[in-house]
Short mmCIF file of C-alpha atoms in Angstrom, two decimals:
data_model
loop_
_atom_site.label_atom_id
_atom_site.label_comp_id
_atom_site.label_asym_id
_atom_site.label_seq_id
_atom_site.Cartn_x
_atom_site.Cartn_y
_atom_site.Cartn_z
CA UNK A 104 31.16 8.23 56.84
CA UNK A 105 32.92 11.01 55.39
CA UNK A 106 33.66 10.40 51.85
CA UNK A 107 36.89 12.15 51.04
CA UNK A 108 38.12 13.09 47.49
CA UNK A 109 41.10 10.91 46.94
CA UNK A 110 42.88 13.62 44.89
CA UNK A 111 43.40 15.44 48.24
CA UNK A 112 45.00 12.39 49.91
CA UNK A 113 48.04 14.52 50.99
CA UNK A 114 45.64 16.35 53.26
CA UNK A 115 43.98 13.23 54.43
CA UNK A 116 44.74 11.33 57.72
CA UNK A 117 47.05 8.85 55.97
CA UNK A 118 47.06 6.63 59.30
CA UNK A 119 43.33 6.11 58.35
CA UNK A 120 44.22 5.15 54.92
CA UNK A 121 46.64 2.58 55.91
CA UNK A 122 44.49 1.01 58.31
CA UNK A 123 41.43 1.00 55.97
CA UNK A 124 43.63 -0.62 53.35
CA UNK A 125 44.69 -3.21 55.71
CA UNK A 126 41.19 -3.86 56.75
CA UNK A 127 39.65 -3.98 53.27
CA UNK A 128 41.90 -4.22 50.31
CA UNK A 129 42.97 -7.37 48.84
CA UNK A 130 46.15 -6.74 46.86
CA UNK A 131 47.52 -8.39 43.88
CA UNK A 132 50.22 -10.97 44.05
CA UNK A 133 50.75 -10.63 47.95
CA UNK A 134 50.72 -12.78 50.87
CA UNK A 135 48.49 -10.80 53.41
CA UNK A 136 49.77 -12.44 56.52
CA UNK A 137 52.69 -10.06 56.38
CA UNK A 138 50.36 -7.18 56.66
CA UNK A 139 49.08 -8.09 60.02
CA UNK A 140 52.48 -6.69 61.34
CA UNK A 141 53.66 -4.37 58.56
CA UNK A 142 52.08 -1.64 56.74
CA UNK A 143 50.72 -1.87 53.16
CA UNK A 144 52.84 0.09 50.65
CA UNK A 145 50.59 2.99 49.73
CA UNK A 146 51.73 5.20 46.91
CA UNK A 147 50.38 8.69 46.91
CA UNK A 148 52.21 10.64 44.18
CA UNK A 149 54.29 10.28 40.99
CA UNK A 150 56.26 12.55 39.00
CA UNK A 151 58.47 11.66 35.95
CA UNK A 152 60.34 8.29 36.89
CA UNK A 153 59.83 8.86 40.77
CA UNK A 154 57.06 7.70 43.31
CA UNK A 155 56.55 8.77 46.94
CA UNK A 156 54.73 6.62 49.51
CA UNK A 157 52.62 7.51 52.54
CA UNK A 158 55.49 7.91 54.64
CA UNK A 159 56.98 10.65 52.22
CA UNK A 160 59.73 8.35 50.93
CA UNK A 161 60.83 8.81 47.43
CA UNK A 162 61.57 6.09 44.99
CA UNK A 163 63.08 5.74 41.59
CA UNK A 164 60.70 3.41 39.85
CA UNK A 165 62.63 1.21 37.68
CA UNK A 166 59.70 -1.06 36.81
CA UNK A 167 57.26 1.56 35.38
CA UNK A 168 54.52 1.03 37.96
CA UNK A 169 55.61 -2.35 39.05
CA UNK A 170 54.25 -4.23 36.10
CA UNK A 171 55.91 -2.44 33.02
CA UNK A 172 53.12 -0.12 32.39
CA UNK A 173 54.02 3.71 32.84
CA UNK A 174 55.91 4.07 29.79
CA UNK A 175 55.68 7.89 29.45
CA UNK A 176 56.25 8.61 33.34
CA UNK A 177 53.90 9.92 35.85
CA UNK A 178 52.25 13.19 36.14
CA UNK A 179 51.36 13.71 32.51
CA UNK A 180 48.76 16.47 32.57
CA UNK A 181 48.02 16.28 28.92
CA UNK A 182 46.94 12.85 29.19
CA UNK A 183 44.73 13.45 32.08
CA UNK A 184 43.25 16.62 30.40
CA UNK A 185 42.66 14.36 27.20
CA UNK A 186 40.80 11.76 29.34
CA UNK A 187 38.87 14.64 31.24
CA UNK A 188 37.70 16.36 28.07
CA UNK A 189 36.63 13.05 26.49
CA UNK A 190 34.67 11.79 29.47
CA UNK A 191 32.78 15.10 29.39
CA UNK A 192 31.89 14.82 25.65
CA UNK A 193 31.28 11.10 25.56
CA UNK A 194 32.34 8.88 28.32
CA UNK A 195 31.10 5.40 27.17
CA UNK A 196 28.97 3.72 24.80
CA UNK A 197 29.27 -0.19 24.02
CA UNK A 198 31.57 -0.99 21.32
CA UNK A 199 28.93 -2.21 19.04
CA UNK A 200 29.08 1.51 18.20
CA UNK A 201 32.08 3.49 17.37
CA UNK A 202 33.69 6.51 18.86
CA UNK A 203 35.79 9.36 17.78
CA UNK A 204 38.98 8.64 19.76
CA UNK A 205 38.60 4.92 19.05
CA UNK A 206 38.62 5.73 15.38
CA UNK A 207 41.56 8.19 15.49
CA UNK A 208 43.60 6.01 17.73
CA UNK A 209 43.23 2.98 15.27
CA UNK A 210 44.42 4.94 12.50
CA UNK A 211 47.54 6.21 14.38
CA UNK A 212 48.23 2.91 15.68
CA UNK A 213 47.80 0.87 12.42
CA UNK A 214 50.23 3.38 10.76
CA UNK A 215 52.96 1.83 13.06
CA UNK A 216 51.94 -1.74 12.16
CA UNK A 217 52.25 -2.46 8.50
CA UNK A 218 50.32 -5.63 7.21
CA UNK A 219 47.65 -5.12 9.93
CA UNK A 220 44.24 -3.45 9.68
CA UNK A 221 41.67 -4.34 12.32
CA UNK A 222 41.51 -3.46 16.27
CA UNK A 223 39.26 -4.94 18.70
CA UNK A 224 39.32 -2.90 21.99
CA UNK A 225 39.31 -4.38 25.25
CA UNK A 226 40.30 -3.73 28.88
CA UNK A 227 43.28 -5.72 29.86
CA UNK A 228 46.09 -7.94 28.23
CA UNK A 229 44.66 -11.13 29.54
CA UNK A 230 41.05 -10.20 27.79
CA UNK A 231 42.97 -9.39 24.68
CA UNK A 232 44.80 -12.55 24.59
CA UNK A 233 41.63 -14.36 25.32
CA UNK A 234 40.12 -12.84 22.23
CA UNK A 235 42.58 -14.33 20.09
CA UNK A 236 42.18 -17.79 21.55
CA UNK A 237 38.40 -17.63 21.03
CA UNK A 238 38.69 -16.25 17.45
CA UNK A 239 41.13 -19.40 16.57
CA UNK A 240 38.59 -21.60 18.06
CA UNK A 241 35.72 -20.14 16.07
CA UNK A 242 37.95 -20.12 12.74
CA UNK A 243 38.37 -23.85 13.67
CA UNK A 244 34.69 -24.64 13.99
CA UNK A 245 33.49 -22.68 11.03
CA UNK A 246 36.38 -23.13 8.58
CA UNK A 247 38.29 -26.27 9.49
CA UNK A 248 35.63 -28.50 10.42
CA UNK A 249 36.89 -28.58 14.14
CA UNK A 250 40.48 -29.07 13.26
CA UNK A 251 43.15 -26.49 13.61
CA UNK A 252 41.93 -26.04 17.32
CA UNK A 253 45.06 -26.52 19.32
CA UNK A 254 47.09 -23.66 20.53
CA UNK A 255 50.79 -23.67 21.05
CA UNK A 256 52.71 -21.72 23.90
CA UNK A 257 56.38 -21.47 24.98
CA UNK A 258 57.69 -22.61 28.09
CA UNK A 259 58.52 -19.52 30.32
CA UNK A 260 56.10 -17.14 28.44
CA UNK A 261 53.19 -15.73 30.23
CA UNK A 262 49.79 -14.61 28.79
CA UNK A 263 47.36 -13.43 31.51
CA UNK A 264 45.33 -14.48 34.30
CA UNK A 265 41.99 -16.24 33.01
CA UNK A 266 41.82 -20.02 32.88
CA UNK A 267 42.46 -20.00 29.11
CA UNK A 268 45.60 -17.82 29.67
CA UNK A 269 46.75 -20.00 32.45
CA UNK A 270 46.22 -22.95 30.21
CA UNK A 271 48.65 -21.17 27.89
CA UNK A 272 51.03 -20.44 30.74
CA UNK A 273 54.71 -21.36 30.64
CA UNK A 274 55.17 -20.54 34.11
CA UNK A 275 54.05 -23.73 36.24
CA UNK A 276 53.71 -21.78 39.60
CA UNK A 277 51.27 -19.28 38.13
CA UNK A 278 48.90 -22.02 37.11
CA UNK A 279 49.49 -24.65 39.80
CA UNK A 280 46.24 -24.37 41.79
CA UNK A 281 43.81 -23.47 38.97
CA UNK A 282 43.14 -26.84 37.19
CA UNK A 283 41.58 -28.31 35.64
CA UNK A 284 42.50 -26.06 32.86
CA UNK A 285 40.94 -25.90 29.20
CA UNK A 286 42.28 -28.59 26.77
CA UNK A 287 44.08 -28.00 23.52
CA UNK A 288 47.01 -25.89 24.83
CA UNK A 289 50.29 -27.36 24.10
CA UNK A 290 53.79 -26.16 25.50
CA UNK A 291 56.82 -25.77 23.19
CA UNK A 292 60.25 -25.57 24.60
CA UNK A 293 61.89 -22.19 25.71
CA UNK A 294 64.67 -20.52 23.60
CA UNK A 295 67.03 -19.22 26.37
CA UNK A 296 70.41 -19.85 25.10
CA UNK A 297 72.11 -19.13 28.52
CA UNK A 298 70.12 -22.35 29.62
CA UNK A 299 70.29 -24.26 26.39
CA UNK A 300 68.82 -27.47 26.03
CA UNK A 301 70.78 -28.58 23.05
CA UNK A 302 74.58 -28.34 22.47
CA UNK A 303 74.50 -26.99 19.05
CA UNK A 304 76.21 -24.18 17.32
CA UNK A 305 72.99 -22.68 15.64
CA UNK A 306 70.87 -22.69 18.76
CA UNK A 307 68.26 -20.08 17.51
CA UNK A 308 67.13 -22.45 14.60
CA UNK A 309 67.41 -25.57 16.75
CA UNK A 310 65.08 -23.89 19.42
CA UNK A 311 62.54 -23.24 16.76
CA UNK A 312 63.14 -26.59 15.32
CA UNK A 313 61.73 -27.82 18.48
CA UNK A 314 58.22 -26.18 17.84
CA UNK A 315 58.06 -27.89 14.60
CA UNK A 316 58.66 -31.41 16.61
CA UNK A 317 55.75 -30.53 18.66
CA UNK A 318 53.52 -29.75 15.71
CA UNK A 319 54.28 -33.06 14.13
CA UNK A 320 53.56 -34.88 17.43
CA UNK A 321 50.31 -32.96 17.89
CA UNK A 322 49.45 -33.32 14.08
CA UNK A 323 49.68 -30.30 11.70
CA UNK A 324 45.92 -30.41 10.98
CA UNK A 325 45.32 -30.03 14.55
CA UNK A 326 47.49 -26.93 15.37
CA UNK A 327 45.81 -23.57 14.58
CA UNK A 328 47.97 -21.04 16.63
CA UNK A 329 51.44 -20.38 18.01
CA UNK A 330 51.28 -17.66 20.68
CA UNK A 331 54.66 -16.22 21.67
CA UNK A 332 56.08 -13.04 23.43
CA UNK A 333 58.68 -11.26 21.29
CA UNK A 334 60.94 -11.17 24.36
CA UNK A 335 59.91 -13.26 27.11
CA UNK A 336 58.92 -10.95 30.05
CA UNK A 337 58.28 -12.29 33.60
CA UNK A 338 59.83 -15.66 32.72
CA UNK A 339 63.40 -14.07 32.94
CA UNK A 340 63.71 -11.33 30.12
CA UNK A 341 64.75 -13.61 27.41
CA UNK A 342 65.76 -12.37 24.02
CA UNK A 343 65.37 -15.14 21.26
CA UNK A 344 68.66 -15.97 19.64
CA UNK A 345 69.73 -15.14 16.10
CA UNK A 346 67.84 -17.39 13.50
CA UNK A 347 65.13 -18.08 16.10
CA UNK A 348 62.26 -15.85 14.58
CA UNK A 349 63.15 -16.59 10.99
CA UNK A 350 62.60 -20.40 11.50
CA UNK A 351 59.60 -19.66 13.56
CA UNK A 352 57.86 -18.03 10.70
CA UNK A 353 59.07 -20.50 8.20
CA UNK A 354 57.48 -23.32 10.47
CA UNK A 355 54.23 -21.39 10.77
CA UNK A 356 53.85 -20.74 6.92
CA UNK A 357 54.62 -24.46 6.13
CA UNK A 358 51.83 -25.60 8.37
CA UNK A 359 49.43 -23.01 7.90
CA UNK A 360 49.40 -22.02 11.62
CA UNK A 361 48.58 -18.48 12.77
CA UNK A 362 51.22 -16.57 14.47
CA UNK A 363 50.10 -14.51 17.61
CA UNK A 364 52.70 -12.11 19.15
CA UNK A 365 51.91 -10.95 22.63
CA UNK A 366 53.10 -7.37 23.04
CA UNK A 367 51.44 -6.59 26.33
CA UNK A 368 54.97 -5.86 27.96
CA UNK A 369 56.94 -4.86 24.97
CA UNK A 370 54.34 -2.61 23.01
CA UNK A 371 54.48 0.96 22.54
CA UNK A 372 58.26 1.47 22.65
CA UNK A 373 59.69 -0.65 25.46
CA UNK A 374 62.38 -1.80 23.23
CA UNK A 375 62.96 1.33 21.27
CA UNK A 376 60.65 -0.03 18.43
CA UNK A 377 57.16 0.65 18.57
CA UNK A 378 56.67 -2.99 19.12
CA UNK A 379 59.00 -5.72 19.97
CA UNK A 380 58.34 -8.03 17.18
CA UNK A 381 59.69 -5.18 14.93
CA UNK A 382 63.21 -5.88 16.15
CA UNK A 383 62.80 -9.25 14.49
CA UNK A 384 61.15 -8.62 10.93
CA UNK A 385 58.16 -10.69 12.33
CA UNK A 386 55.08 -10.60 10.41
CA UNK A 387 52.33 -11.67 12.76
CA UNK A 388 48.68 -12.65 12.27
CA UNK A 389 47.54 -11.27 15.58
CA UNK A 390 49.28 -8.64 17.89
CA UNK A 391 47.94 -8.02 21.53
CA UNK A 392 48.99 -5.08 23.59
CA UNK A 393 47.89 -3.43 26.95
CA UNK A 394 50.14 -2.00 29.67
CA UNK A 395 52.17 0.85 27.67
CA UNK A 396 49.17 1.65 25.17
CA UNK A 397 48.02 4.39 27.52
CA UNK A 398 50.93 4.16 30.25
CA UNK A 399 48.23 3.36 33.10
CA UNK A 400 46.38 6.72 32.53
CA UNK A 401 43.29 4.69 31.45
CA UNK A 402 42.55 1.03 31.01
CA UNK A 403 42.67 -0.21 27.42
CA UNK A 404 43.79 -3.17 25.40
CA UNK A 405 43.98 -3.90 21.83
CA UNK A 406 43.72 -7.04 19.67
CA UNK A 407 45.13 -6.17 16.35
CA UNK A 408 44.85 -8.69 13.36
CA UNK A 409 44.99 -8.80 9.38
CA UNK A 410 42.09 -8.37 7.08
CA UNK A 411 42.50 -11.99 6.05
CA UNK A 412 41.50 -12.98 9.75
CA UNK A 413 38.65 -10.63 9.95
CA UNK A 414 37.09 -11.77 6.66
CA UNK A 415 36.53 -14.98 8.17
CA UNK A 416 34.13 -13.47 10.37
CA UNK A 417 31.84 -11.89 7.93
CA UNK A 418 31.88 -14.52 5.06
CA UNK A 419 28.14 -15.55 5.77
CA UNK A 420 25.99 -12.76 6.85
CA UNK A 421 22.74 -15.29 6.70
CA UNK A 422 24.43 -17.34 9.46
CA UNK A 423 23.71 -15.72 12.97
CA UNK A 424 26.85 -17.42 14.39
CA UNK A 425 29.21 -16.26 11.63
CA UNK A 426 30.33 -13.16 13.39
CA UNK A 427 32.44 -12.97 16.31
CA UNK A 428 29.94 -13.31 19.27
CA UNK A 429 31.84 -11.53 21.93
CA UNK A 430 31.81 -8.17 23.90
CA UNK A 431 34.21 -6.39 26.08
CA UNK A 432 32.16 -4.00 28.42
CA UNK A 433 34.99 -1.45 29.04
CA UNK A 434 36.26 -1.82 25.44
CA UNK A 435 33.61 0.84 24.80
CA UNK A 436 34.98 3.26 27.46
CA UNK A 437 36.24 6.32 25.41
CA UNK A 438 38.85 7.34 27.92
CA UNK A 439 41.38 4.52 26.81
CA UNK A 440 41.80 5.44 23.14
CA UNK A 441 41.68 9.15 24.29
CA UNK A 442 44.58 8.49 26.46
CA UNK A 443 46.24 6.16 24.26
CA UNK A 444 46.27 9.05 21.34
CA UNK A 445 47.90 11.40 23.97
CA UNK A 446 50.32 8.72 25.08
CA UNK A 447 51.52 8.28 21.27
CA UNK A 448 52.01 11.89 20.72
CA UNK A 449 54.28 12.29 23.63
CA UNK A 450 56.35 9.22 22.45
CA UNK A 451 56.61 10.77 19.10
CA UNK A 452 57.19 14.50 19.99
CA UNK A 453 59.69 13.65 22.74
CA UNK A 454 61.59 11.08 20.67
CA UNK A 455 60.95 8.40 23.49
CA UNK A 456 61.89 5.41 21.02
CA UNK A 457 65.33 7.18 20.33
CA UNK A 458 65.94 7.83 24.12
CA UNK A 459 64.95 4.20 24.82
CA UNK A 460 67.54 3.00 22.29
CA UNK A 461 70.27 5.34 23.95
CA UNK A 462 69.43 4.66 27.58
CA UNK A 463 68.95 1.03 26.97
CA UNK A 464 72.68 1.11 25.51
CA UNK A 465 73.59 2.79 28.60
CA UNK A 466 71.88 0.17 30.99
CA UNK A 467 73.25 -2.69 29.00
CA UNK A 468 76.75 -1.37 29.58
CA UNK A 469 76.21 -0.63 33.23
CA UNK A 470 74.75 -4.11 33.93
CA UNK A 471 77.67 -5.76 32.04
CA UNK A 472 80.05 -3.73 34.20
CA UNK A 473 78.34 -5.02 37.22
CA UNK A 474 78.72 -8.39 35.79
CA UNK A 475 82.30 -7.92 35.61
CA UNK A 476 82.51 -6.98 39.18
CA UNK A 477 79.76 -9.40 40.76
CA UNK A 478 80.23 -13.08 40.22
CA UNK A 479 76.77 -13.68 41.19
CA UNK A 480 75.52 -12.10 37.75
CA UNK A 481 75.53 -14.89 35.21
CA UNK A 482 73.72 -13.37 32.37
CA UNK A 483 72.60 -10.04 31.22
CA UNK A 484 69.94 -9.74 28.51
CA UNK A 485 67.13 -7.51 26.83
CA UNK A 486 66.71 -4.80 24.73
CA UNK A 487 66.14 -1.08 25.19
CA UNK A 488 64.62 -0.30 28.43
CA UNK A 489 63.55 -3.99 29.04
CA UNK A 490 66.49 -5.94 30.64
CA UNK A 491 67.29 -8.39 32.94
CA UNK A 492 70.38 -9.93 35.05
CA UNK A 493 70.12 -13.67 36.00
CA UNK A 494 71.69 -14.27 39.36
CA UNK A 495 73.41 -17.66 39.92
CA UNK A 496 75.28 -19.29 42.88
CA UNK A 497 78.01 -20.69 40.59
CA UNK A 498 78.92 -19.48 37.18
CA UNK A 499 80.29 -22.61 35.83
CA UNK A 500 77.25 -24.81 36.88
CA UNK A 501 74.82 -21.87 36.65
CA UNK A 502 73.11 -23.11 39.69
CA UNK A 503 70.44 -20.36 40.23
CA UNK A 504 70.55 -18.26 43.68
CA UNK A 505 67.82 -19.05 46.13
CA UNK A 506 64.77 -17.00 45.29
CA UNK A 507 64.88 -15.49 48.85
CA UNK A 508 68.28 -14.00 47.83
CA UNK A 509 66.93 -12.60 44.82
CA UNK A 510 64.04 -10.93 46.86
CA UNK A 511 66.53 -9.68 49.29
CA UNK A 512 68.42 -7.80 46.54
CA UNK A 513 64.95 -6.17 45.64
CA UNK A 514 64.65 -5.25 49.11
CA UNK A 515 68.07 -3.75 49.61
CA UNK A 516 67.60 -1.47 46.33
CA UNK A 517 64.10 -0.35 47.78
CA UNK A 518 65.86 0.61 51.17
CA UNK A 519 68.16 2.91 48.94
CA UNK A 520 65.16 4.34 47.18
CA UNK A 521 65.12 2.31 43.98
CA UNK A 522 62.39 0.05 42.99
CA UNK A 523 63.26 -2.81 40.88
CA UNK A 524 61.67 -6.24 39.87
CA UNK A 525 62.38 -9.94 39.92
CA UNK A 526 60.94 -13.08 38.53
CA UNK A 527 58.30 -13.87 41.16
CA UNK A 528 57.02 -17.28 42.02
CA UNK A 529 56.36 -18.35 38.71
CA UNK A 530 59.22 -20.83 37.73
CA UNK A 531 59.98 -23.57 40.30
CA UNK A 532 63.88 -23.06 41.21
CA UNK A 533 64.28 -20.28 38.64
CA UNK A 534 62.88 -17.34 39.99
CA UNK A 535 66.31 -15.51 39.88
CA UNK A 536 66.28 -12.80 37.36
CA UNK A 537 66.41 -9.12 38.14
CA UNK A 538 63.89 -7.24 35.90
CA UNK A 539 64.40 -3.42 34.90
CA UNK A 540 61.96 -1.65 32.74
CA UNK A 541 62.25 2.11 33.64
CA UNK A 542 59.97 4.83 32.06
CA UNK A 543 61.03 5.70 28.57
CA UNK A 544 61.82 9.10 29.73
CA UNK A 545 64.68 7.87 31.86
CA UNK A 546 67.94 10.04 31.73
CA UNK A 547 71.62 8.93 32.10
CA UNK A 548 71.46 9.82 35.78
CA UNK A 549 68.53 7.71 36.37
CA UNK A 550 70.06 4.75 34.54
CA UNK A 551 73.35 5.07 36.85
CA UNK A 552 71.28 5.51 39.89
CA UNK A 553 69.42 2.46 39.24
CA UNK A 554 72.45 0.28 38.75
CA UNK A 555 74.36 1.92 41.35
CA UNK A 556 71.53 0.83 43.78
CA UNK A 557 72.00 -2.83 42.44
CA UNK A 558 75.80 -2.61 42.91
CA UNK A 559 75.29 -1.71 46.49
CA UNK A 560 72.63 -4.36 47.26
CA UNK A 561 74.65 -7.19 45.47
CA UNK A 562 77.57 -6.27 47.81
CA UNK A 563 75.25 -6.19 50.88
CA UNK A 564 73.76 -9.50 50.08
CA UNK A 565 76.39 -11.57 48.30
CA UNK A 566 79.61 -9.76 49.66
#
């Protein structure tokens, strides 16, 4: 067997690559029966906001790597060089010791997160969220006599793939086949005003009051954590309504409940702020992040918390179980923080937060223009370059379109050379929201090309 350098893939026999993929690769989120008769998608190159597949077809990537990750775009040599240089100097040592890039990135990151002071490095968003859950359980055992152990999560939110994260998953189709799941995870209602559960004027506060109702039902002394996305991502790009976050924080303070904000999608500029929670003046106890931290150039995630939380894990050095008895093997890989440092420099030097706000406003305007043209668009929502358009069969009843039709819109966009996303086999009967999250470098022409493709696709699918 010849072992070829994958960096020379363009010179390889791509027929062999495709057949080898079909024979051996187990892809994520994919029913493989279809690959018995069609070729798997092989992406061989990326530059800026565009990628090319094995057939040489060019695509505008409007979902930043398929899962909201490549925030600063493809082909960034400076990040690759930063990773290369770091790996030669020191590639890895367990996170029980420190590293130069780990220390420097912590300093740079925390400068953007007032009120937070400690970082725990890991390698995926799922893992970062699981660290929070474990910390809450340890705080419960050591400081609350086993109480304050329950973890609240929100309907339609998503926090990862482990069993604990699936226990905290507000998307039933993701967790359906993996029970029994860990106990102590309790759902609170969603806050999507377009599909409001209460006919009230102040919907944001009413949706937050529903959280208090769950707390009272479960017992305030039993609830230790509320885990929420700042803007729901895969559950339909849900921007919380006015008054929601203020009331949520009042409730957490009232019942001494820690607030965990899952920034795995929104973090590092996606909304035009460094973090999604900063759009709402939230003061969290935990923040987790992953995807955009290094824009996919290296694996890294962070669990960030306060000094008050940190101090609870060093209060009694004589007790061998007083510290956080946990490890993330690849949290010690120095490539992640090295890539993250350069990723952050690019965001700052190229004013990508400002560009995200400007291009986000253009994206919103374009989507609302499409809504005027196409009755099938029932709602447009989101912030910055993180937006969604919900498709409905009837605007009056808000009946969602069939999931297969929403998928067909995605396929029609792909046929035009534009990759968009859609809520995917997560919410029974409600997988009907187109999802857009182009890289933060997107230009006005890119935004127009994306929405023009959606315009054509909607016409082809719905007339």
